[in-house]
Coordinates of C-alpha atoms in Angstrom, one line a residue:
Chain A
M1 CA 0.0 -0.1 0.0
S2 CA 1.4 3.4 -0.9
I3 CA 1.4 6.4 1.3
K4 CA -1.3 8.1 -0.9
N5 CA -3.8 5.5 -0.1
L6 CA -3.2 5.8 3.7
N7 CA -6.2 7.2 5.5
L8 CA -4.2 9.8 7.3
Q9 CA -7.2 11.5 9.2
S10 CA -8.0 8.4 10.7
V11 CA -4.3 7.5 11.7
K12 CA -4.0 11.2 13.0
T13 CA -7.1 10.9 15.2
L14 CA -5.9 7.7 16.8
Y15 CA -2.3 8.9 17.5
L16 CA -3.7 12.1 18.8
A17 CA -6.1 10.4 21.2
E18 CA -3.4 8.1 22.3
M19 CA -1.0 11.1 22.9
A20 CA -3.7 12.8 24.9
R21 CA -4.3 9.7 27.0
S22 CA -0.8 10.0 28.3
L23 CA -1.0 13.8 28.7
R24 CA -4.2 12.9 31.1
T25 CA -1.9 10.7 33.2
V26 CA 1.3 12.9 33.1
L27 CA 2.4 11.8 36.3
Q28 CA 2.4 8.2 35.7
S29 CA 3.4 8.2 32.1
I30 CA 6.2 11.0 32.2
V31 CA 7.1 12.1 35.6
S32 CA 7.3 8.8 37.1
P33 CA 9.7 7.1 34.8
V34 CA 12.0 10.1 34.6
I35 CA 12.1 10.2 38.5
S36 CA 12.9 6.6 38.9
T37 CA 15.6 6.7 36.2
S38 CA 17.2 9.9 37.6
L39 CA 17.5 8.1 40.9
Y40 CA 20.0 5.5 39.4
F41 CA 22.0 8.6 38.1
V42 CA 22.1 9.9 41.7
V43 CA 23.0 6.6 43.3
F44 CA 25.3 4.9 40.7
G45 CA 26.4 8.0 39.0
A46 CA 27.0 10.6 41.5
A47 CA 27.3 8.8 44.8
I48 CA 28.7 5.4 44.3
G49 CA 30.2 5.9 40.8
T50 CA 32.8 8.2 42.0
R51 CA 34.3 5.4 43.9
I52 CA 34.0 2.8 41.1
S53 CA 37.0 2.8 38.7
E54 CA 36.7 3.8 35.0
V55 CA 35.3 1.2 32.5
D56 CA 37.1 1.4 29.1
G57 CA 38.4 4.8 29.9
V58 CA 34.7 6.2 30.7
S59 CA 33.8 7.1 34.3
Y60 CA 31.4 4.8 35.7
G61 CA 28.6 7.4 36.1
A62 CA 28.7 8.2 32.4
F63 CA 29.4 4.5 31.6
I64 CA 25.9 3.7 32.8
V65 CA 23.8 6.6 31.0
P66 CA 23.3 4.7 27.9
G67 CA 22.2 1.5 29.4
L68 CA 19.8 3.3 31.8
I69 CA 18.2 5.3 29.0
M70 CA 17.9 1.8 27.2
L71 CA 16.3 0.3 30.2
M72 CA 13.8 3.0 30.4
L73 CA 13.1 3.0 26.8
L74 CA 12.6 -0.5 26.6
T75 CA 10.1 -0.9 29.5
Q76 CA 8.3 2.5 28.6
S77 CA 7.7 1.4 25.1
V78 CA 6.5 -1.9 26.1
S79 CA 4.1 -0.6 28.8
N80 CA 2.8 2.2 26.8
A81 CA 2.1 0.2 23.7
S82 CA 0.7 -2.8 25.5
F83 CA -1.5 -0.9 27.6
G84 CA -2.8 1.3 24.7
I85 CA -4.1 -1.6 22.9
F86 CA -5.1 -3.8 25.8
F87 CA -7.4 -1.0 27.4
P88 CA -9.7 -0.8 24.6
R89 CA -9.8 -4.5 24.3
F90 CA -10.5 -4.8 28.0
S91 CA -13.3 -2.1 28.0
G92 CA -14.7 -3.3 24.8
S93 CA -14.4 0.0 23.1
I94 CA -12.1 -1.7 20.5
Y95 CA -15.3 -2.3 18.6
E96 CA -15.0 1.2 17.1
I97 CA -11.3 0.8 16.0
L98 CA -12.2 -2.5 14.3
S99 CA -15.4 -1.4 12.6
A100 CA -13.9 1.8 11.3
P101 CA -12.5 2.2 7.6
M102 CA -8.9 1.7 8.7
S103 CA -6.3 -0.9 7.4
Y104 CA -4.2 -2.7 9.8
V105 CA -1.2 -0.7 8.8
E106 CA -3.0 2.4 10.0
I107 CA -4.2 0.9 13.3
V108 CA -0.5 0.0 14.1
L109 CA 0.7 3.3 13.0
G110 CA -1.7 5.1 15.3
Y111 CA -1.1 3.0 18.3
V112 CA 2.7 2.1 17.9
G113 CA 3.5 5.6 16.5
A114 CA 2.0 7.0 19.7
A115 CA 3.8 4.7 22.0
A116 CA 7.1 5.2 20.2
T117 CA 6.8 8.9 20.3
K118 CA 6.1 9.0 24.0
S119 CA 9.1 6.8 24.8
L120 CA 11.3 9.0 22.4
I121 CA 10.0 12.1 24.5
L122 CA 10.8 10.4 27.6
G123 CA 14.3 9.4 26.4
A124 CA 15.0 13.0 25.4
I125 CA 13.9 14.3 28.9
V126 CA 16.0 11.5 30.6
L127 CA 19.0 12.5 28.5
V128 CA 18.8 16.1 29.5
T129 CA 18.2 15.1 33.1
A130 CA 21.3 12.8 33.2
R131 CA 23.4 15.7 32.3
L132 CA 22.5 17.4 35.7
F133 CA 24.2 14.4 37.5
V134 CA 26.7 12.9 35.3
P135 CA 28.9 14.4 32.5
Y136 CA 28.8 12.6 29.4
S137 CA 29.4 13.2 25.5
I138 CA 27.9 11.9 22.5
D139 CA 30.4 11.0 19.8
H140 CA 27.9 9.9 17.1
P141 CA 24.6 11.8 17.5
A142 CA 22.9 10.7 14.3
M143 CA 23.7 7.0 15.1
M144 CA 22.3 7.6 18.7
V145 CA 19.0 8.9 17.4
L146 CA 18.9 6.1 15.1
F147 CA 19.4 3.5 17.8
L148 CA 16.9 5.3 19.9
V149 CA 14.1 5.6 17.3
L150 CA 14.6 2.0 16.0
T151 CA 14.6 0.6 19.7
A152 CA 11.4 2.8 20.5
V153 CA 9.5 1.4 17.4
T154 CA 10.7 -2.2 17.9
F155 CA 9.7 -2.5 21.5
S156 CA 6.5 -0.5 21.0
L157 CA 5.7 -3.1 18.5
L158 CA 6.5 -5.8 21.1
G159 CA 4.3 -4.1 23.6
F160 CA 1.5 -3.9 21.0
I161 CA 1.8 -7.8 20.6
I162 CA 1.8 -8.1 24.4
G163 CA -1.4 -6.1 24.6
I164 CA -3.1 -8.2 22.2
W165 CA -1.8 -11.5 23.6
A166 CA -2.6 -10.6 27.3
D167 CA -6.1 -11.8 28.5
G168 CA -5.7 -10.1 32.0
F169 CA -3.8 -7.4 33.8
E170 CA -1.4 -10.1 35.1
K171 CA -0.1 -11.0 31.7
L172 CA 0.3 -7.6 30.8
Q173 CA 2.6 -7.0 33.5
L174 CA 4.4 -10.4 33.2
V175 CA 6.6 -9.7 30.2
P176 CA 7.9 -6.4 31.2
L177 CA 8.6 -7.5 34.9
L178 CA 10.0 -11.0 34.2
V179 CA 11.5 -10.7 30.9
I180 CA 12.5 -7.1 30.0
T181 CA 13.7 -6.0 33.2
P182 CA 16.1 -9.0 33.8
L183 CA 17.4 -9.1 30.4
T184 CA 18.2 -5.4 30.7
F185 CA 19.9 -5.6 34.0
L186 CA 22.0 -8.5 32.6
G187 CA 22.4 -6.8 29.3
G188 CA 25.6 -4.8 30.2
T189 CA 23.8 -1.6 31.5
F190 CA 25.9 -1.6 34.6
Y191 CA 28.9 -3.4 33.5
S192 CA 31.1 -4.4 30.2
I193 CA 30.6 -7.8 29.4
D194 CA 34.4 -8.1 29.5
M195 CA 34.2 -8.1 33.2
L196 CA 32.3 -11.4 33.2
P197 CA 34.0 -14.9 33.1
P198 CA 34.1 -16.3 29.5
F199 CA 31.2 -18.8 30.1
W200 CA 29.0 -16.1 31.2
Q201 CA 30.1 -13.9 28.3
A202 CA 29.0 -16.5 25.9
V203 CA 25.7 -16.8 27.6
T204 CA 25.1 -13.1 27.7
L205 CA 25.5 -12.8 23.9
A206 CA 22.3 -14.8 23.7
N207 CA 20.6 -11.7 25.4
P208 CA 19.2 -9.6 22.8
V209 CA 19.4 -6.5 25.0
V210 CA 23.2 -6.7 25.0
Y211 CA 23.2 -5.6 21.3
L212 CA 21.0 -2.6 21.9
V213 CA 22.9 -1.4 25.1
S214 CA 26.2 -1.9 23.3
G215 CA 25.3 -0.2 20.1
F216 CA 23.6 2.7 22.1
R217 CA 26.8 3.1 24.2
W218 CA 29.0 3.0 21.1
S219 CA 27.1 6.0 19.8
F220 CA 28.0 7.9 23.1
Y221 CA 31.6 6.8 23.7
G222 CA 32.8 4.9 20.9
I223 CA 33.3 1.9 22.9
S224 CA 31.3 -1.4 22.5
D225 CA 31.1 -4.9 23.5
V226 CA 30.1 -6.1 20.1
S227 CA 30.6 -4.2 16.7
P228 CA 28.1 -1.4 16.4
L229 CA 27.1 -2.9 12.9
V230 CA 26.1 -6.2 14.6
S231 CA 24.1 -4.2 17.0
L232 CA 22.3 -2.4 14.4
A233 CA 21.7 -5.6 12.5
M234 CA 20.2 -7.3 15.6
I235 CA 17.8 -4.2 16.1
L236 CA 16.7 -4.5 12.6
L237 CA 16.3 -8.2 13.0
F238 CA 14.1 -7.9 16.1
L239 CA 12.1 -5.1 14.2
G240 CA 11.5 -7.4 11.3
A241 CA 10.3 -10.2 13.7
A242 CA 8.1 -8.0 15.5
L243 CA 6.6 -6.7 12.2
A244 CA 6.0 -10.3 11.1
V245 CA 4.2 -11.2 14.3
V246 CA 1.9 -8.2 13.9
A247 CA 1.2 -8.9 10.3
W248 CA 0.2 -12.5 11.3
I249 CA -2.0 -11.1 14.2
F250 CA -3.9 -8.9 11.7
K251 CA -3.9 -11.8 9.1
T252 CA -5.4 -14.4 11.3
G253 CA -7.6 -11.9 13.5
Y254 CA -5.8 -13.4 16.6
R255 CA -7.7 -12.1 19.7
L256 CA -9.0 -9.3 17.7
K257 CA -11.6 -10.9 15.3
P258 CA -13.0 -14.2 15.9
Chain B
M1 CA -28.8 -1.3 0.8
I2 CA -27.3 -4.3 2.5
R3 CA -27.3 -7.9 1.0
V4 CA -26.2 -10.8 3.0
E5 CA -25.6 -13.9 0.9
G6 CA -25.1 -17.4 2.1
L7 CA -23.4 -16.3 5.3
S8 CA -22.3 -18.8 7.8
K9 CA -20.2 -18.4 11.0
T10 CA -18.8 -21.2 13.0
F11 CA -16.6 -20.0 15.8
A12 CA -13.2 -21.7 16.8
G13 CA -14.9 -23.6 19.4
G14 CA -17.2 -25.4 16.8
F15 CA -20.4 -23.4 17.6
Q16 CA -22.2 -22.4 14.6
A17 CA -23.7 -19.0 15.3
L18 CA -25.1 -18.3 11.7
K19 CA -26.3 -21.0 9.2
D20 CA -26.6 -19.9 5.6
V21 CA -28.3 -16.6 6.2
D22 CA -29.7 -14.7 3.3
L23 CA -31.0 -11.1 4.1
T24 CA -31.7 -7.9 2.2
I25 CA -32.2 -4.7 3.9
R26 CA -33.9 -1.9 1.8
R27 CA -32.6 1.4 1.7
G28 CA -34.3 3.9 4.1
E29 CA -36.3 1.2 5.9
I30 CA -36.3 0.4 9.6
F31 CA -35.6 -3.4 10.1
A32 CA -36.1 -5.1 13.4
L33 CA -34.1 -8.3 13.9
L34 CA -36.0 -10.2 16.5
G35 CA -34.6 -13.3 18.2
P36 CA -34.1 -15.0 21.5
N37 CA -30.8 -14.7 23.5
G38 CA -28.0 -16.5 21.5
A39 CA -29.9 -16.7 18.3
G40 CA -27.3 -15.0 16.4
K41 CA -28.5 -11.3 16.1
T42 CA -25.2 -10.0 17.4
T43 CA -23.0 -12.1 15.5
L44 CA -24.9 -11.2 12.1
I45 CA -24.3 -7.5 12.9
S46 CA -20.8 -8.2 13.8
V47 CA -19.9 -9.8 10.5
I48 CA -21.6 -7.0 8.6
C49 CA -19.7 -4.4 10.5
G50 CA -16.4 -6.1 10.2
L51 CA -15.9 -7.3 13.8
V52 CA -16.2 -10.9 13.1
N53 CA -14.9 -12.8 10.1
A54 CA -17.5 -14.9 8.3
S55 CA -16.7 -18.6 7.6
R56 CA -18.7 -18.5 4.4
G57 CA -20.8 -16.2 2.4
R58 CA -20.6 -12.4 1.7
V59 CA -21.9 -9.1 2.7
L60 CA -22.4 -6.1 0.4
V61 CA -23.1 -2.8 1.7
D62 CA -24.4 -0.5 -1.0
D63 CA -22.7 -2.8 -3.4
H64 CA -19.4 -2.7 -1.8
D65 CA -18.1 -6.0 -0.5
N66 CA -17.5 -5.8 3.1
V67 CA -14.1 -7.7 3.0
R68 CA -12.5 -6.7 -0.4
D69 CA -13.8 -3.1 -0.3
Y70 CA -14.0 -2.7 3.4
R71 CA -13.1 1.0 3.4
A72 CA -16.1 1.9 1.3
A73 CA -18.4 -0.5 3.1
R74 CA -17.6 0.5 6.3
R75 CA -17.7 4.3 5.6
L76 CA -21.4 3.8 5.2
I77 CA -22.0 2.1 8.6
G78 CA -22.4 3.4 12.2
L79 CA -22.7 0.8 14.8
V80 CA -24.0 1.2 18.3
P81 CA -23.1 -1.8 20.3
Q82 CA -25.1 -3.5 22.9
E83 CA -22.6 -3.0 25.8
L84 CA -22.0 0.4 27.2
T85 CA -18.3 0.5 26.3
N86 CA -16.4 3.8 26.8
E87 CA -13.2 5.4 27.5
A88 CA -14.2 6.7 30.7
F89 CA -12.0 9.6 31.2
T90 CA -12.6 11.4 28.1
T91 CA -15.3 14.0 27.6
V92 CA -18.5 13.6 25.6
W93 CA -17.3 16.1 23.0
D94 CA -13.9 14.6 22.6
T95 CA -15.1 10.8 22.2
V96 CA -17.7 11.9 19.6
S97 CA -15.2 13.9 17.7
F98 CA -12.8 11.1 17.9
S99 CA -15.2 8.7 16.3
R100 CA -15.7 11.0 13.4
G101 CA -12.0 11.3 12.9
L102 CA -11.4 7.7 13.2
F103 CA -13.8 7.2 10.2
G104 CA -11.6 9.5 8.2
K105 CA -13.9 12.5 8.1
P106 CA -12.3 16.0 8.8
G107 CA -13.6 17.7 11.9
D108 CA -17.0 19.5 11.7
P109 CA -18.1 21.0 15.0
A110 CA -21.4 22.0 13.5
H111 CA -22.3 18.4 12.7
I112 CA -21.1 17.3 16.2
E113 CA -23.2 20.0 17.8
R114 CA -26.2 18.8 15.9
V115 CA -26.0 15.4 16.8
L116 CA -25.3 16.2 20.6
R117 CA -28.3 18.6 20.5
A118 CA -30.6 16.0 18.8
L119 CA -29.6 13.4 21.6
T120 CA -30.0 16.1 24.4
L121 CA -26.4 15.6 25.2
W122 CA -25.3 19.2 24.4
D123 CA -25.3 20.2 28.0
K124 CA -23.3 17.3 29.0
R125 CA -20.6 17.9 26.3
H126 CA -17.9 18.9 28.7
N127 CA -18.5 16.1 31.2
R128 CA -16.4 12.9 31.4
L129 CA -18.2 9.8 30.5
L130 CA -17.8 8.3 33.9
E131 CA -19.9 11.1 35.1
L132 CA -22.8 10.1 32.9
S133 CA -25.9 7.7 33.7
G134 CA -26.3 4.6 31.8
G135 CA -28.9 6.1 29.6
M136 CA -26.8 9.0 28.7
K137 CA -23.8 6.7 28.0
R138 CA -26.0 4.9 25.5
R139 CA -26.9 8.1 23.8
V140 CA -23.2 8.9 23.8
L141 CA -22.8 5.6 21.8
I142 CA -25.4 6.7 19.4
A143 CA -23.8 10.1 18.9
K144 CA -20.5 8.3 18.2
A145 CA -22.0 6.1 15.6
L146 CA -23.8 9.2 14.0
S147 CA -20.6 11.5 14.1
H148 CA -19.5 10.3 10.7
E149 CA -22.9 10.6 9.0
P150 CA -23.4 7.1 8.1
Q151 CA -26.1 5.9 5.8
V152 CA -26.8 2.6 7.7
L153 CA -27.1 2.5 11.5
F154 CA -27.1 -0.6 13.4
L155 CA -28.5 -0.5 16.9
D156 CA -27.8 -3.6 18.9
E157 CA -30.4 -3.8 21.7
P158 CA -30.6 0.0 21.9
T159 CA -33.0 0.2 24.7
A160 CA -32.0 -2.6 26.9
G161 CA -31.8 -1.3 30.5
V162 CA -33.2 2.1 29.4
D163 CA -36.3 3.5 31.4
V164 CA -39.5 3.9 29.5
E165 CA -39.3 7.7 28.9
L166 CA -36.0 7.4 27.6
R167 CA -36.9 4.6 25.3
R168 CA -39.6 6.9 23.7
E169 CA -37.1 9.6 23.4
M170 CA -34.7 7.0 21.6
W171 CA -37.6 6.0 19.2
E172 CA -38.0 9.6 18.3
V173 CA -34.4 9.9 17.5
V174 CA -34.7 6.8 15.4
R175 CA -37.7 8.0 13.5
A176 CA -35.9 11.4 13.0
L177 CA -33.0 9.6 11.4
R178 CA -35.3 7.6 9.2
A179 CA -36.9 10.8 8.1
E180 CA -33.3 11.9 7.0
G181 CA -33.0 8.7 5.0
V182 CA -30.8 6.7 7.2
T183 CA -31.4 3.0 7.0
I184 CA -31.8 1.5 10.3
I185 CA -31.3 -2.0 11.6
L186 CA -32.2 -2.7 15.1
T187 CA -32.0 -5.9 17.2
T188 CA -34.3 -6.1 20.1
H189 CA -35.8 -8.4 22.6
Y190 CA -38.5 -6.1 23.3
I191 CA -41.2 -7.1 20.8
E192 CA -43.3 -3.9 21.4
E193 CA -40.1 -2.1 20.1
A194 CA -40.2 -3.8 16.7
E195 CA -44.0 -3.5 16.8
E196 CA -43.7 0.2 17.4
M197 CA -40.8 1.1 15.2
A198 CA -40.2 -1.4 12.3
D199 CA -41.2 -1.4 8.8
R200 CA -40.0 -4.9 8.3
I201 CA -39.2 -7.7 10.8
G202 CA -36.9 -10.5 10.6
V203 CA -37.0 -13.4 13.1
I204 CA -33.7 -15.1 13.6
R205 CA -33.5 -18.3 15.6
A206 CA -30.5 -20.6 16.3
G207 CA -28.5 -19.0 13.6
E208 CA -31.3 -19.2 10.9
I209 CA -33.4 -16.4 9.4
V210 CA -36.8 -18.1 10.3
L211 CA -39.0 -15.4 8.6
V212 CA -38.7 -11.9 6.9
E213 CA -42.0 -10.0 6.5
E214 CA -43.6 -6.5 6.3
K215 CA -44.6 -5.9 10.0
H216 CA -48.3 -5.3 9.0
A217 CA -48.4 -8.2 6.6
L218 CA -46.9 -10.5 9.6
M219 CA -49.4 -9.4 12.0
R220 CA -52.1 -10.1 9.5
K221 CA -50.9 -13.3 8.5
L222 CA -49.9 -14.8 11.7
G223 CA -52.4 -12.7 13.8
S224 CA -55.0 -15.2 15.3
K225 CA -57.8 -13.3 17.1
E226 CA -59.6 -14.2 20.4
L227 CA -63.3 -13.8 20.9
T228 CA -64.2 -13.9 24.5
L229 CA -67.8 -14.3 25.4
H230 CA -68.9 -13.5 29.0
L231 CA -71.8 -15.7 30.1
H232 CA -74.7 -15.1 32.3
E233 CA -74.5 -18.5 34.0
P234 CA -71.0 -20.1 34.7
L235 CA -70.5 -23.5 33.1
D236 CA -68.7 -26.6 34.2
S237 CA -67.5 -27.6 31.0
V238 CA -67.9 -26.9 27.4
P239 CA -71.3 -28.1 26.2
P240 CA -71.0 -31.3 23.8
A241 CA -73.0 -29.6 21.3
L242 CA -70.4 -26.9 21.0
A243 CA -67.6 -29.3 20.7
G244 CA -67.0 -28.5 17.0
H245 CA -65.9 -24.9 17.8
A246 CA -62.5 -24.2 19.2
L247 CA -63.6 -23.1 22.4
A248 CA -62.0 -23.0 25.8
L249 CA -63.6 -22.1 29.3
A250 CA -62.1 -19.1 31.1
E251 CA -62.6 -17.1 34.2
E252 CA -63.9 -20.2 36.2
G253 CA -66.6 -20.9 33.8
H254 CA -67.8 -17.5 33.3
A255 CA -66.4 -17.0 30.0
L256 CA -65.8 -19.0 26.7
V257 CA -62.9 -18.0 24.7
Y258 CA -63.0 -18.6 20.9
T259 CA -59.6 -18.6 19.0
Y260 CA -59.9 -18.0 15.2
D261 CA -57.8 -16.9 12.3
A262 CA -59.3 -13.4 11.0
T263 CA -57.7 -14.0 7.6
S264 CA -59.1 -17.4 6.8
E265 CA -62.2 -17.5 4.4
Q266 CA -64.8 -19.3 6.4
D267 CA -64.2 -17.2 9.6
G268 CA -67.2 -14.8 9.1
S269 CA -69.5 -17.8 8.9
S270 CA -68.0 -19.6 11.6
I271 CA -68.7 -16.8 14.1
S272 CA -72.1 -16.7 12.9
G273 CA -72.3 -20.4 13.2
L274 CA -70.9 -20.3 16.8
L275 CA -73.4 -17.7 17.8
A276 CA -76.4 -19.7 16.4
D277 CA -75.1 -22.8 18.4
L278 CA -74.9 -20.8 21.5
E279 CA -78.5 -19.7 21.0
A280 CA -79.5 -23.2 20.3
V281 CA -77.9 -24.5 23.5
G282 CA -79.6 -21.7 25.2
L283 CA -76.5 -20.0 26.6
R284 CA -76.9 -16.2 27.2
V285 CA -74.1 -13.9 26.5
K286 CA -73.7 -10.8 28.7
D287 CA -70.7 -9.3 26.9
L288 CA -68.1 -10.0 24.4
H289 CA -64.9 -8.6 23.1
T290 CA -62.1 -9.6 20.6
R291 CA -58.4 -9.3 20.8
Q292 CA -55.8 -9.3 18.1
S293 CA -52.6 -11.1 19.0
S294 CA -49.7 -8.9 19.4
L295 CA -46.3 -9.3 17.7
E296 CA -45.2 -10.9 20.9
D297 CA -47.6 -13.7 20.8
I298 CA -46.8 -14.2 17.2
F299 CA -43.2 -14.4 18.1
V300 CA -43.6 -16.7 20.8
S301 CA -45.6 -19.1 18.8
L302 CA -43.2 -18.8 15.9
V303 CA -40.4 -19.7 18.0
R304 CA -42.0 -22.3 19.9
E305 CA -43.3 -23.9 16.6
R306 CA -39.8 -24.4 15.1
R307 CA -38.2 -25.7 18.2

């Protein structure tokens, strides 16, 4: 389908309504993630960080900035997007979206676009906030933005999938808490994987978040655990996989259209 | 306006909700779909509106196939669902405007205002949905469905759980819409609603359309009448001399009830025959009245008959 055929009015309506929803809950959706991420900067960056030796020539406080932003980006993208589609399913108001003259692409653009936008706004706020506590530099700003955007979109797609798969609030929380957060903590946010014993280094490479954090950190300081090109390839791979699953969902009507 | 052809729906669990349904809805009419719970009313509407995939058959909305040409088909349709489903925290104005945009129409505050005024929601336009009563919420759903100026409006059980006054108001709204040329399909349990509103009536039972008929023709055709004869002296049983007539005792022997079909040919003579026989037996009639069966009676007998 070409851009010309897109029903932009519908996409815009859905997108703006989703954005308005998070403005209504600004404390929960913006203030709280910014504060909780900032706490890490205060504790690990400014307080403890000064007593920890440099990693690859970067002060510890600065070293953890990219990983923490990634952590926040992943969890927020997933939770925003999953809640965005889960809530209308839960309340029943999804009937209106499904009976509207909208294609699947347009529905995804509206929901995932809004969720990714929110995460990116949060990412920008946290990036600025971090500067208050920790000095850092960005060597490759364009690549940084690219990593940020690709990650926000990919994980918003993942959230969208979870929001459709979940049949209760418990499942909605399950993946972010049990999968995303552990993977991020073990994904080299707080350490370089060189610091691990060889066996655990190998295990860690099976963790997709390692590639995200490593690539993102490279865009800041030019240091990385794996080549930035590998990181980029991995993100694109996740993106492709997420798109495939979303396409399958709409093709089969899974949990949306009996 | 809408053509449903050979439509079947079997759900994943194996339950067949629709069996080879054929149905044509004419432009500008009010069509009432009557049926007991679980008959397939909502499933049929859901398939037409694109909420449920059909297993077989097709649906044409103003000649647009609702799967291949879903955009054109769906643009013409407004749907008011059975359940009160709302985003609780948005305002009436916002949610109705949202619906219009979702259907791809540019904003038109004048139209939204007209819709809200017609549904007496104008004073509530800045209220959040959670502050509204059940009847108000239902009107909001109607306003949402009308926001994009549909040509066909589906009302799934529009007056379930709505008080009498509001129901009358709702009927007025529906009539006004019909006057504007909107085709209306409503499902209902309330037979009086179909009787009051509909031009044509379809009866659905266990996934099959049992009957589609003009309302008046249906009532004429299936409408049996009852003649009640109040007697001077009570009877213990129907006298044997009158056994040839379809008579039953009522009111503890104080009345005889004669059931007949007003449309059949010999009826006139059968009533005079009955009256003559009564005379012959020496029964004196104090009073008499007749009653035409309502749509409800027709419906109940129809559903029972086919069971």
